[in-house]
Coordinates of C-alpha atoms in Angstrom, one line a residue:
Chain A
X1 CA 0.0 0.0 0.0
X2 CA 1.2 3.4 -1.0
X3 CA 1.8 5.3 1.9
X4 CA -0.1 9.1 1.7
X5 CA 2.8 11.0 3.2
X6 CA 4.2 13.0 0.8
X7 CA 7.0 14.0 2.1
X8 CA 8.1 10.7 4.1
X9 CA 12.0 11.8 4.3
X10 CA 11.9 15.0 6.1
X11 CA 15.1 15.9 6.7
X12 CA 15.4 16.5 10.3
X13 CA 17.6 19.5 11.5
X14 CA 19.4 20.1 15.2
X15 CA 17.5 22.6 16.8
X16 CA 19.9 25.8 17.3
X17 CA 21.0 26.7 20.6
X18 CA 19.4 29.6 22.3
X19 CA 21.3 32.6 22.8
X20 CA 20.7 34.1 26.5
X21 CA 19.3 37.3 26.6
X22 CA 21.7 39.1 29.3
X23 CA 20.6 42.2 31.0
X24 CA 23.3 44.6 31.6
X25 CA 23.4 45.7 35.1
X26 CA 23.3 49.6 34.9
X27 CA 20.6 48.9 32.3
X28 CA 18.0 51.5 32.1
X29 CA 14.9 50.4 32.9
X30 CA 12.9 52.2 30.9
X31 CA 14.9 52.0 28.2
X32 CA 12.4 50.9 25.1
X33 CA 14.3 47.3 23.7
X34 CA 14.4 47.0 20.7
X35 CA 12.8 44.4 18.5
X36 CA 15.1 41.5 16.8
X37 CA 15.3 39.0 14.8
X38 CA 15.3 36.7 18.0
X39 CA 12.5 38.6 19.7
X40 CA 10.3 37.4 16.5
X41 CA 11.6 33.8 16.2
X42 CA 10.6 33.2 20.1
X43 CA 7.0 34.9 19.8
X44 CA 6.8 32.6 16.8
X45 CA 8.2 29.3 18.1
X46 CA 9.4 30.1 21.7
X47 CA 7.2 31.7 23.7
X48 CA 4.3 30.1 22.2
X49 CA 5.7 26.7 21.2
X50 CA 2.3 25.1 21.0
X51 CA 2.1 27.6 17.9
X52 CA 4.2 25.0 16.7
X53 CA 3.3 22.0 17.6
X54 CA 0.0 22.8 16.3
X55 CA 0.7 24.3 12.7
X56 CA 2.5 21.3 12.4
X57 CA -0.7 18.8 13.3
X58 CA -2.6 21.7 11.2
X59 CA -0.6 20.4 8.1
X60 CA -0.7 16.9 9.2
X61 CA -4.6 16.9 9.5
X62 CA -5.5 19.1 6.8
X63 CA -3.3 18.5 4.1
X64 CA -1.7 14.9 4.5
X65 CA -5.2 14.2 5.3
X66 CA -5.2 9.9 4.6
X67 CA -1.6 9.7 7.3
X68 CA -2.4 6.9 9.5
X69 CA 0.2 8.6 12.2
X70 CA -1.2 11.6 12.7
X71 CA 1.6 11.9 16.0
X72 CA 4.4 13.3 13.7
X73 CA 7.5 13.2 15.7
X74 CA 8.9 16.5 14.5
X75 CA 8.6 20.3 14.7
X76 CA 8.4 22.9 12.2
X77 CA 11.2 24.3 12.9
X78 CA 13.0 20.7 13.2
X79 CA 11.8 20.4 9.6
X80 CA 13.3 23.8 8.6
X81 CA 10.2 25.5 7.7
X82 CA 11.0 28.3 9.6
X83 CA 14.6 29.5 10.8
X84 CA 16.3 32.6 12.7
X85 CA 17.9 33.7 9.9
X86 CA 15.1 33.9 7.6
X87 CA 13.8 36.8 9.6
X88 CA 14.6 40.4 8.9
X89 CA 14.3 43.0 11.4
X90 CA 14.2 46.5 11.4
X91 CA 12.6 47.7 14.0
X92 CA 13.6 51.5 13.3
X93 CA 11.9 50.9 10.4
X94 CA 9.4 48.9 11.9
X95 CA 9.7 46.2 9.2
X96 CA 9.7 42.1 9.4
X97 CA 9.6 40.4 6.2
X98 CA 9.4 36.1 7.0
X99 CA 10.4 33.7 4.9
X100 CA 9.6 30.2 5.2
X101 CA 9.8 27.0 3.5
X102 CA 7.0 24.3 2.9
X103 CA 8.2 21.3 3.3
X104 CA 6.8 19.6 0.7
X105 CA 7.1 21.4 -2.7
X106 CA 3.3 21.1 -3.8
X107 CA 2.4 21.8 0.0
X108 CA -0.9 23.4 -1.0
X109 CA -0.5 24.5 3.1
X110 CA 1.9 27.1 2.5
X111 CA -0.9 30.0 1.8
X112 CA -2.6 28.7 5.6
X113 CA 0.9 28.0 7.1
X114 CA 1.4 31.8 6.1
X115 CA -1.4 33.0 7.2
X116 CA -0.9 31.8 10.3
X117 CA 2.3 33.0 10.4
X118 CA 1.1 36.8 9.1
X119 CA -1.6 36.6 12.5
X120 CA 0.6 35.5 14.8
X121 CA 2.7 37.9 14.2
X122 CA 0.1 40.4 13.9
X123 CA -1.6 39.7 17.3
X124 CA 2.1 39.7 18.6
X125 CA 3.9 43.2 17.6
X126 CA 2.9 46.7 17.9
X127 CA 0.4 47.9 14.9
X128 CA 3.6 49.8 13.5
X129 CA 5.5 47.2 12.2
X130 CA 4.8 46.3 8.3
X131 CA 5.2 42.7 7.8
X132 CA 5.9 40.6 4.5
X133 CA 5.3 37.0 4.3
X134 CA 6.9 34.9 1.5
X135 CA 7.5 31.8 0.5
X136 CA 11.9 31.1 0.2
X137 CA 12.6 31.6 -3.5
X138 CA 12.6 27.7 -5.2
X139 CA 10.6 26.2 -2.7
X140 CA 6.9 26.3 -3.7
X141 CA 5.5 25.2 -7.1
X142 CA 3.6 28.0 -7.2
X143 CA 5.3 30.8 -5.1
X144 CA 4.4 33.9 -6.8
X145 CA 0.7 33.0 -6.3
X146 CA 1.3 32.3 -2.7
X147 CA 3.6 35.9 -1.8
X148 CA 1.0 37.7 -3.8
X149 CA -2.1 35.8 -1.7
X150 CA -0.3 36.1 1.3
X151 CA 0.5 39.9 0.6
X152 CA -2.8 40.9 0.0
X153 CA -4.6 42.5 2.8
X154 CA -7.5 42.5 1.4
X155 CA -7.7 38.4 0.4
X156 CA -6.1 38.3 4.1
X157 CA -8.7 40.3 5.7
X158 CA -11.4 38.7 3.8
X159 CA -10.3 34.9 4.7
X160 CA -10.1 35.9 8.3
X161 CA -14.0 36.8 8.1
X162 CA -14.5 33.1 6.7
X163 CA -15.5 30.3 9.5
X164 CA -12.9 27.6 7.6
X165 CA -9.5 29.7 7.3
X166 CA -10.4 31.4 10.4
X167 CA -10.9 28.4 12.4
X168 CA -7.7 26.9 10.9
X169 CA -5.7 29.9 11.9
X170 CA -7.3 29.9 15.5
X171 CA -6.9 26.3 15.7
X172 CA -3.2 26.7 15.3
X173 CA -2.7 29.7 17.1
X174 CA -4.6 28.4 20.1
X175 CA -2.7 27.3 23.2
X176 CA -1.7 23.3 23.5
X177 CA -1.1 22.1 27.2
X178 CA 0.5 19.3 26.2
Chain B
X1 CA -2.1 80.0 -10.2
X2 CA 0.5 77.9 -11.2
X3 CA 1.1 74.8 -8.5
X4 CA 4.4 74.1 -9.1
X5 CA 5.5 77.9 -8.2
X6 CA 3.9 77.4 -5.1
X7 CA 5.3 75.7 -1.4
X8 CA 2.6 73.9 0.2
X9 CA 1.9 71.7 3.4
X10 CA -0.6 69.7 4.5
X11 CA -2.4 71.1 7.6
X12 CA -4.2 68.4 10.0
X13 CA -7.9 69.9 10.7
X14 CA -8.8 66.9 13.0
X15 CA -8.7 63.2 13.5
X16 CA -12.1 61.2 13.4
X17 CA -12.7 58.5 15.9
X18 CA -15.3 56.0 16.1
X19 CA -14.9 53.2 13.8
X20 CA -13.3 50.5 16.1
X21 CA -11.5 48.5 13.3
X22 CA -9.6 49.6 10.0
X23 CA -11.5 52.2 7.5
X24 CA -11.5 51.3 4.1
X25 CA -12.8 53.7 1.8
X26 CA -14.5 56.9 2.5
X27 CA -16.9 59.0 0.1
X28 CA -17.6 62.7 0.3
X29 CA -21.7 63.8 -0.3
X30 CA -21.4 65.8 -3.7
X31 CA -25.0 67.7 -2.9
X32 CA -23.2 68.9 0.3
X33 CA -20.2 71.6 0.7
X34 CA -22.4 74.6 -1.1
X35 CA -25.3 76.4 -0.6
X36 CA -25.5 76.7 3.0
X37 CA -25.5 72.9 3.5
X38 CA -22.1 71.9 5.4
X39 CA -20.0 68.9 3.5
X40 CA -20.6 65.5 4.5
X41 CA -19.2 62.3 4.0
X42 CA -19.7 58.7 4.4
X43 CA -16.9 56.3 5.8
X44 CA -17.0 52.4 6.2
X45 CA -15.0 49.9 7.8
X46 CA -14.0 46.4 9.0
X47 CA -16.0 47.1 11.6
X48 CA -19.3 46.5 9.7
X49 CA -20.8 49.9 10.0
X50 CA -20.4 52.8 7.9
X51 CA -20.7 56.3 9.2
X52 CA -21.5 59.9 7.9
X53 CA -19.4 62.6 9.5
X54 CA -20.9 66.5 9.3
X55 CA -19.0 69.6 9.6
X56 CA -21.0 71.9 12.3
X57 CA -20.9 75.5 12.4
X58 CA -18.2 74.8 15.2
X59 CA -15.3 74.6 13.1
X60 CA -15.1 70.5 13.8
X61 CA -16.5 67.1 12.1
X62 CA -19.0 65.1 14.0
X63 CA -20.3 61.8 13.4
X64 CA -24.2 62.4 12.3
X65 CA -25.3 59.1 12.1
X66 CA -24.1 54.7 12.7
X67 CA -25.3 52.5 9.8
X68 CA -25.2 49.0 11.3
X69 CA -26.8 46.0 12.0
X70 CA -27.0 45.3 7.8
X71 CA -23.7 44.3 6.5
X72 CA -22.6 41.1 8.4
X73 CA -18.8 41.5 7.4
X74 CA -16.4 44.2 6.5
X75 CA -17.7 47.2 4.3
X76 CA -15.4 47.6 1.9
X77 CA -16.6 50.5 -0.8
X78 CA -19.3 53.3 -0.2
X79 CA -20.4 55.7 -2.6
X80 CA -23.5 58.6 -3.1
X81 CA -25.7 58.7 -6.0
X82 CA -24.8 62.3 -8.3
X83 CA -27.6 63.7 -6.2
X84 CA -26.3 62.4 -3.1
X85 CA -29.5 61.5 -2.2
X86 CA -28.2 57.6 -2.0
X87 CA -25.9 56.0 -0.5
X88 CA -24.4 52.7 -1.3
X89 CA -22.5 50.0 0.5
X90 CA -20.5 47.2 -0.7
X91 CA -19.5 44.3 1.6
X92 CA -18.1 41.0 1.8
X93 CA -20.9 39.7 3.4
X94 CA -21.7 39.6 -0.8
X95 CA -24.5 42.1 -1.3
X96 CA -24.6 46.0 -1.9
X97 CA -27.2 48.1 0.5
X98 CA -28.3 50.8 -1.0
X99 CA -29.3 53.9 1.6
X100 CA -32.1 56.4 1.7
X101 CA -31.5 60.0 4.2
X102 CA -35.5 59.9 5.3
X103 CA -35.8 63.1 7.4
X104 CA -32.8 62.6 9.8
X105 CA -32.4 59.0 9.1
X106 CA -30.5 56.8 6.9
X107 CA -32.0 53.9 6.1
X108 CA -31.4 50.7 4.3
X109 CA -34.2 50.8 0.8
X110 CA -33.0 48.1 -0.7
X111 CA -30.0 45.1 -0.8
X112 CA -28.4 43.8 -4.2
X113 CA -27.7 40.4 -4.3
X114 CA -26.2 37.8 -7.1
X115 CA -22.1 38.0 -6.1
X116 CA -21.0 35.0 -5.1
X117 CA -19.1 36.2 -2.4
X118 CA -17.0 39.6 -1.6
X119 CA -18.5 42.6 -3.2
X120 CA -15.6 44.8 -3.0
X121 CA -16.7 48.1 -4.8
X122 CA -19.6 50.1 -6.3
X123 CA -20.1 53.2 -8.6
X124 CA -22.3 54.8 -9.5
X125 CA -22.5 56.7 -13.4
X126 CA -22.6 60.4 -13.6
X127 CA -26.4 60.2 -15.0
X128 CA -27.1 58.4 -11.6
X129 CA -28.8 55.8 -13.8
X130 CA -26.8 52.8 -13.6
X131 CA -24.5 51.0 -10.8
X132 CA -21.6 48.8 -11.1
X133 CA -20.2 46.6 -8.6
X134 CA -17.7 44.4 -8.5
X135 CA -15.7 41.5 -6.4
X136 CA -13.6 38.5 -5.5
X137 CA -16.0 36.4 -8.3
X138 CA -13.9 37.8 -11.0
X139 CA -17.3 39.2 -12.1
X140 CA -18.0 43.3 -12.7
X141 CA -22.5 43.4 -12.8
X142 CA -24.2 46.8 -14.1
X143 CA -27.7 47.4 -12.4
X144 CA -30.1 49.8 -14.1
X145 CA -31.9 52.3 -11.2
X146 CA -35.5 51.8 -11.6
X147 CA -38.1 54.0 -9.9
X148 CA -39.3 52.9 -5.9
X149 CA -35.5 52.1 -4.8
X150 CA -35.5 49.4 -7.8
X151 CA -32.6 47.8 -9.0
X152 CA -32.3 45.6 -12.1
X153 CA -29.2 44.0 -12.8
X154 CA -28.5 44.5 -16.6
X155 CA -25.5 42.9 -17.6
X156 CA -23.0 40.6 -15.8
X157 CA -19.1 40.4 -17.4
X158 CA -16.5 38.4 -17.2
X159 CA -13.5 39.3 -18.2
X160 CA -11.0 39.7 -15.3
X161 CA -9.5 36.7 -14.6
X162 CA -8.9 37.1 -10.5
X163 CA -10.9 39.3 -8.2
X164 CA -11.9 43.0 -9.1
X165 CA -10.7 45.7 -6.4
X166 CA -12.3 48.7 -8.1
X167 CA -15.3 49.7 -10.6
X168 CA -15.3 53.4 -11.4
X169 CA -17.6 54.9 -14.2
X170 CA -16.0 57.4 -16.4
X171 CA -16.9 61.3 -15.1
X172 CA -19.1 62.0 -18.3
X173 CA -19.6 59.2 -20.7
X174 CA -21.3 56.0 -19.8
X175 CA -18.0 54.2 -19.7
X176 CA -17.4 52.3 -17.2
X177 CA -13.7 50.8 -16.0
X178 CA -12.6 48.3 -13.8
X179 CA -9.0 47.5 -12.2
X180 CA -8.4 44.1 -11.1
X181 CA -6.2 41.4 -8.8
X182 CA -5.1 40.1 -12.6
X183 CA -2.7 43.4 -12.7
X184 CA -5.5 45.0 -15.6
X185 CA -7.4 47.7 -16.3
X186 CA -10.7 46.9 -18.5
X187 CA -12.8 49.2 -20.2
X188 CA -16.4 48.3 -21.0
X189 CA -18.8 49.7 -22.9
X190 CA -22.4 49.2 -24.1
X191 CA -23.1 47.3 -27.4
X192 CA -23.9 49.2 -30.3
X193 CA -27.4 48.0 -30.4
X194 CA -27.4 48.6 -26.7
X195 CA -28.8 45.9 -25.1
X196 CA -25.6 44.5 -23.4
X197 CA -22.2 45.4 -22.5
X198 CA -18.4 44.0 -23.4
X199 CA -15.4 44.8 -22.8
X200 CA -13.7 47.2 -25.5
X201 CA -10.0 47.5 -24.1
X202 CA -7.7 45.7 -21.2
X203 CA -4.8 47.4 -20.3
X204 CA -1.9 45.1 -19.4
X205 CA 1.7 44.5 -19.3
X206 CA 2.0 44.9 -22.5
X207 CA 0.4 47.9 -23.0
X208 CA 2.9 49.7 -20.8
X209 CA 1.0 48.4 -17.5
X210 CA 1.2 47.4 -14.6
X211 CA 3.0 44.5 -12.8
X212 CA 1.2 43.8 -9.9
X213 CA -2.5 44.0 -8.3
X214 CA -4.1 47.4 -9.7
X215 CA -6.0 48.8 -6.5
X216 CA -7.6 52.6 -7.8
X217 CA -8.2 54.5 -10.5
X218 CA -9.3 57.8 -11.0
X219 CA -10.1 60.6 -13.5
X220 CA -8.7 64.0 -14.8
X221 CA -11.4 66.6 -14.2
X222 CA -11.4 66.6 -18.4
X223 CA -12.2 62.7 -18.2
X224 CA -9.0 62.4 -20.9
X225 CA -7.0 61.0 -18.7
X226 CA -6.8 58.5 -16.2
X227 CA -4.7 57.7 -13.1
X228 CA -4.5 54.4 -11.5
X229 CA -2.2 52.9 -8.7
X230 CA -0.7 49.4 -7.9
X231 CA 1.0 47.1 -5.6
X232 CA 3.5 47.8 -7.9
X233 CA 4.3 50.9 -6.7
X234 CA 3.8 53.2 -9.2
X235 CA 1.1 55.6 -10.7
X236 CA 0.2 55.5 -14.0
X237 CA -1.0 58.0 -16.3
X238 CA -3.2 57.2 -19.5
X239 CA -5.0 59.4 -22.0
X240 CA -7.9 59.3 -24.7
X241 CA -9.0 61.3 -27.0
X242 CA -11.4 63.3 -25.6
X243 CA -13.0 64.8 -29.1
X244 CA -13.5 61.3 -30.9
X245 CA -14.8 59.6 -27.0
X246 CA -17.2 62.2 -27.0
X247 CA -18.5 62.2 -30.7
X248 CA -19.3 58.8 -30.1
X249 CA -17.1 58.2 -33.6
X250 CA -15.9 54.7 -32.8
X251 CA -14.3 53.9 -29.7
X252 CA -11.5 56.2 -28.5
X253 CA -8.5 54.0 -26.7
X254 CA -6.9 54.8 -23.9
X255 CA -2.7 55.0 -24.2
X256 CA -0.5 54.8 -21.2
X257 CA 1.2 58.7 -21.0
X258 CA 3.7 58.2 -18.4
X259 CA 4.6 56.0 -15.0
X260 CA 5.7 57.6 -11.7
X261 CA 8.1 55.3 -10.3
X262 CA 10.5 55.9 -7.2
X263 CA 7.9 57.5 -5.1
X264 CA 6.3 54.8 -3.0
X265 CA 7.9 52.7 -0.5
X266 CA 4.8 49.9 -0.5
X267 CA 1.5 49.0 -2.1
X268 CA -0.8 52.6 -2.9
X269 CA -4.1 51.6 -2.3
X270 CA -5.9 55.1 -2.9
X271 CA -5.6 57.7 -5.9
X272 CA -7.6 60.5 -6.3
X273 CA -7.1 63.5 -9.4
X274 CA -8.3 67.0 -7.5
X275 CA -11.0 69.0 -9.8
X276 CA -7.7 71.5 -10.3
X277 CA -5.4 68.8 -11.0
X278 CA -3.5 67.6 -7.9
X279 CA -3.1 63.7 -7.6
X280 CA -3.4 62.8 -4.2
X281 CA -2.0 59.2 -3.2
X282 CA -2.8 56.8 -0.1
X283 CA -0.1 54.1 0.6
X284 CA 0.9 51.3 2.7
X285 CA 3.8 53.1 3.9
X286 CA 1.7 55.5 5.8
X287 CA 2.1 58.4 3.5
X288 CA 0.0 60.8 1.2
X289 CA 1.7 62.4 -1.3
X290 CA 0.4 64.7 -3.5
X291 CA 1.6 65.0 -8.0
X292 CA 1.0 67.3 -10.3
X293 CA 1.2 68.2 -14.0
X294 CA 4.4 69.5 -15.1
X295 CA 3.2 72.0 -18.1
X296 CA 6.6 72.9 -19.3
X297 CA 8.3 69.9 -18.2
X298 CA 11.9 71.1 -19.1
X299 CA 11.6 73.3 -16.3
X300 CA 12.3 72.0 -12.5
X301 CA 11.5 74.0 -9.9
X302 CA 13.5 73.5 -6.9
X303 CA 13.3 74.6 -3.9
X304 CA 15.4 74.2 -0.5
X305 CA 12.3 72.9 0.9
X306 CA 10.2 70.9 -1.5
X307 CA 13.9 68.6 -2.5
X308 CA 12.0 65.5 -3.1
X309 CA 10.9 67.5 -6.6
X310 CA 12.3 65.3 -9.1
X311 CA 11.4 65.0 -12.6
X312 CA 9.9 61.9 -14.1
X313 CA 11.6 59.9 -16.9
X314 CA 9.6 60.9 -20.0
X315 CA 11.0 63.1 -22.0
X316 CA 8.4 64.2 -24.3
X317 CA 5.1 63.7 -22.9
X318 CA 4.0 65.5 -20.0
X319 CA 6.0 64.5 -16.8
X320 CA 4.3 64.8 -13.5
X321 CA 6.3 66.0 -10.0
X322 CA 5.7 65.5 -6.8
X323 CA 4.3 68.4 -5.0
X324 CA 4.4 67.2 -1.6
X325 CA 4.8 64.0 0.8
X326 CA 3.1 63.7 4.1
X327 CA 5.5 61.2 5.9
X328 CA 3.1 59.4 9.3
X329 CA -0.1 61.0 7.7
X330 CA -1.2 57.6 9.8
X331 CA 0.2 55.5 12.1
X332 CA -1.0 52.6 9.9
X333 CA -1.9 51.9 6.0
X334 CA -3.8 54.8 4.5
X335 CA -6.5 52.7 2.4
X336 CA -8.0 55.6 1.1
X337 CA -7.5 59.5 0.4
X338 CA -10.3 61.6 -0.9
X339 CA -10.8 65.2 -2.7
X340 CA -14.1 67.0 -1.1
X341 CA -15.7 68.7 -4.0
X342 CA -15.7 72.5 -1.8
X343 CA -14.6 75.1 -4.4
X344 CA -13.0 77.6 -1.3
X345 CA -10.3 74.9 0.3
X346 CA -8.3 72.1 -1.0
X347 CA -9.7 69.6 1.4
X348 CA -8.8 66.3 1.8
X349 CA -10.1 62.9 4.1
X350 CA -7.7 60.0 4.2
X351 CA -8.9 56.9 6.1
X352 CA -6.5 54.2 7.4
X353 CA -5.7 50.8 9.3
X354 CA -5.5 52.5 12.4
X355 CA -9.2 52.9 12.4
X356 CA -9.1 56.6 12.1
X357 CA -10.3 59.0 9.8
X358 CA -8.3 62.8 9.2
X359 CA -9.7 65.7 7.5
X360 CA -6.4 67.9 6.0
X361 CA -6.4 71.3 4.0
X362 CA -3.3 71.7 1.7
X363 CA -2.6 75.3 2.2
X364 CA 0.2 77.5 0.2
X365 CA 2.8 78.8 2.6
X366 CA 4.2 82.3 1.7

């Protein structure tokens, strides 16, 4: 029997070490800190890391629909959709552009895994900020016609007053006690 | 008076809460602003409700009136009938309300339906006889106005192969013009025997157009030209003959004149062509910015002040400057920036992401 996963040999990655966020001691207080690349990554995967956990059973269950495991032993960011140095920062510019990478090359995913992506961050950072969301260059079959979806804040707006993409996004974005 | 001689800025007359979610698209009452009967103007928002705003004798804006509990998602697109005795809505929730001022209230006459799904604009002609609307379908439908609030949906095209973001009826000639997801501009006119409507011209890539999503478009106050803006990032200018459109000769095309380029930092969502010729822009980078004509375009005049003057690349054909750029006109997006029609002040609303509304007055500094 053929198995549905399509993408079977995922290439696992180390997870990278943290980096410890020191405090200098005659730090000012008040002092506004300054949003980085870091800062980003941990209110993507960190801080929330059931954001994680759950886009990843969010691609299992929706797209890789006939998996008889739905318990997928890695991460999306063991899988290398998402890495620390895909993020750009500017936070004098208040700018983030993300760039992730389906897995799978016809992952017809990456528009919700990107929308998801676009909320979280959304919900996460002051309104300032202007964010971009796109699909790493050679990764998608059809990555033009995601960026441009996903870039659209219209199409965006519109799919987040729709019950199905909504409840997708929410169902991912929802805290997992597990 | 010649613009370009002059130094302008952009004065803030006040900032309009109420709408508790982004405001898309606002739309100025053209009945109001003369006669003794203060300006008016209708804004709508994510936030399902549209809402009319009235200058009072005290020198500030107030909102007159909440239209809610019709739309059941996001209204995207409002505009008033040529008598402004109308109103109409467009929403996602798929259907177009159509609104009636009876004695102090607004109130919802009647409700177009036959989109599939988003309506995301309306327009009504200058005659105030026909309608167009537009959205995420792909589809651009032309209603007829019938007497008792009655609307009679005349023609449905296809043409546009993603979903339309603007219908916009030429000033003068029923003409009617739709920019689209599918990076086009289509121009559609009625049959000869007029009993249904086609479309006549798309302008695309290869007709000098544009790359991306086209968001706006809006006329010169001749009609002969036409300015529309893109995720692209640039404005483009097109022109028609305006002697062989108006003898009804055949069909007079529309040629791309020139492109402003190097202006805008992301998407422009908003364009709107002043009744004495000033372009005024709305953009994702929180900016308006304001372009005009450059009659004698050999001529550049700088100024200490106004440096970001810079001549466009055509040579030959009229080149257009920027006049002025309002950096943080919004904290967020500016979705939509709109001339009034008052004949005294250069008066401006711009409506944004950050749920706000501002009134502005471009004044000449001496």
């Amino acid at each position: 029997m053929v198995s549905g996963l399509i993408n079977p040999n995922s290439v696992v990655y180390e997870k990278k070490e943290r980096r410890i966020r020191s405090a200098p001691a005659d730090a000012d207080e008040y002092a506004v800190e300054l949003i980085d690349q870091q800062e980003i990554f941990d209110i993507l995967f960190l801080n929330i890391y059931s954001f994680f956990i759950n886009l990843e059973q969010l691609v299992l269950i929706h797209h890789i629909r006939d998996i008889k495991d739905p318990e997928h032993p890695y991460s999306l960011e063991e899988l290398k959709v998402i890495t620390e140095d895909v993020i750009e920062v500017d936070d004098k510019q208040s700018y983030v552009c993300v760039t992730f990478t389906p897995t799978v090359e016809h992952c017809n995913m990456a528009t919700i895994i990107g929308l998801c992506l676009r909320v979280k961050i959304m919900r996460s950072l002051p309104s300032r900020y202007k964010v971009d969301i796109k699909v790493a260059p050679g990764t998608h079959a059809t990555e033009a016609v995601v960026n441009k979806q996903l870039n659209d804040k219209e199409r965006v707006a519109a799919a987040l007053e729709n019950p199905n993409p909504l409840d997708m996004v929410d169902e991912c974005l929802a805290p997992s006690y597990n | 008076m010649d613009l370009l001689e002059g130094r302008f800025e952009l004065k803030e007359i006040q900032t309009l809460e109420g709408h508790t979610d982004r405001v898309w698209s606002l739309a100025w009452n053209p009945a109001t602003g003369s006669a003794g009967i203060p300006p008016m103007f209708a804004s709508c928002s994510g936030d399902k409700t549209v809402r009319i705003w009235q200058h009072s004798g005290l020198q500030s804006w107030d909102c007159k009136a909440v239209l809610e509990e019709t739309h059941t998602r996001t209204v995207r697109s409002c505009v008033w009938s040529p008598s402004g005795k109308l109103l109409a809505t467009a929403s996602f929730d798929a259907t177009t309300a159509i609104w009636e001022q009876i004695g102090g209230d607004f109130e919802c006459v009647s409700t177009l339906e036959g989109h599939e799904n988003e309506v995301k604009s309306v327009s009504w002609s200058a005659s105030g006889s026909l309608l167009a609307t537009c959205g995420r379908d792909k589809s651009v439908w032309v209603w007829e106005v019938q007497p008792g609030n009655e609307f009679d949906c005349v023609s449905v095209l296809q043409g546009h192969t993603q979903d339309v973001k603007m219908v916009q009826w030429h000033p003068s000639i029923d003409m009617l013009f739709s920019c689209s997801y599918d990076n086009t501009i289509k121009v559609w006119a009625e049959d000869g025997d007029g009993d249904d409507w086609q479309c006549v011209q798309t302008l695309g890539e290869s007709n000098n157009g544009h790359t991306s999503t086209v968001w706006a478009l809006s006329f010169s106050p001749s009609g002969d030209k036409m300015v529309t803006c893109s995720d692209d990032l640039t404005l483009k200018i097109w022109g028609t003959d305006a002697q062989r459109m108006h003898s009804g000769d055949g069909y007079a095309p529309w040629t791309h004149i020139c492109t402003l380029s190097g202006y805008h930092d992301r998407t422009i969502f908003s364009v709107h062509w002043s009744r004495e010729g000033i372009i005024a822009s709305g953009a994702a980078d929180d900016a308006i910015r304001f372009f005009v004509e450059d009659k004698e375009s050999s001529i550049a005049v700088m100024d200490a002040v106004m440096v970001t003057i810079v001549m466009v690349s055509e040579v030959d054909g009229p080149s257009y400057k920027l006049l002025l750029k309002k950096e943080k006109a919004h904290d967020m997006d500016v979705n939509s920036v709109q001339w009034s029609s008052l004949e005294n002040k250069r008066l401006l609303a711009s409506a944004s992401d950050d749920g706000t509304i501002k009134i502005w007055e471009l004044v000449s500094v001496p």
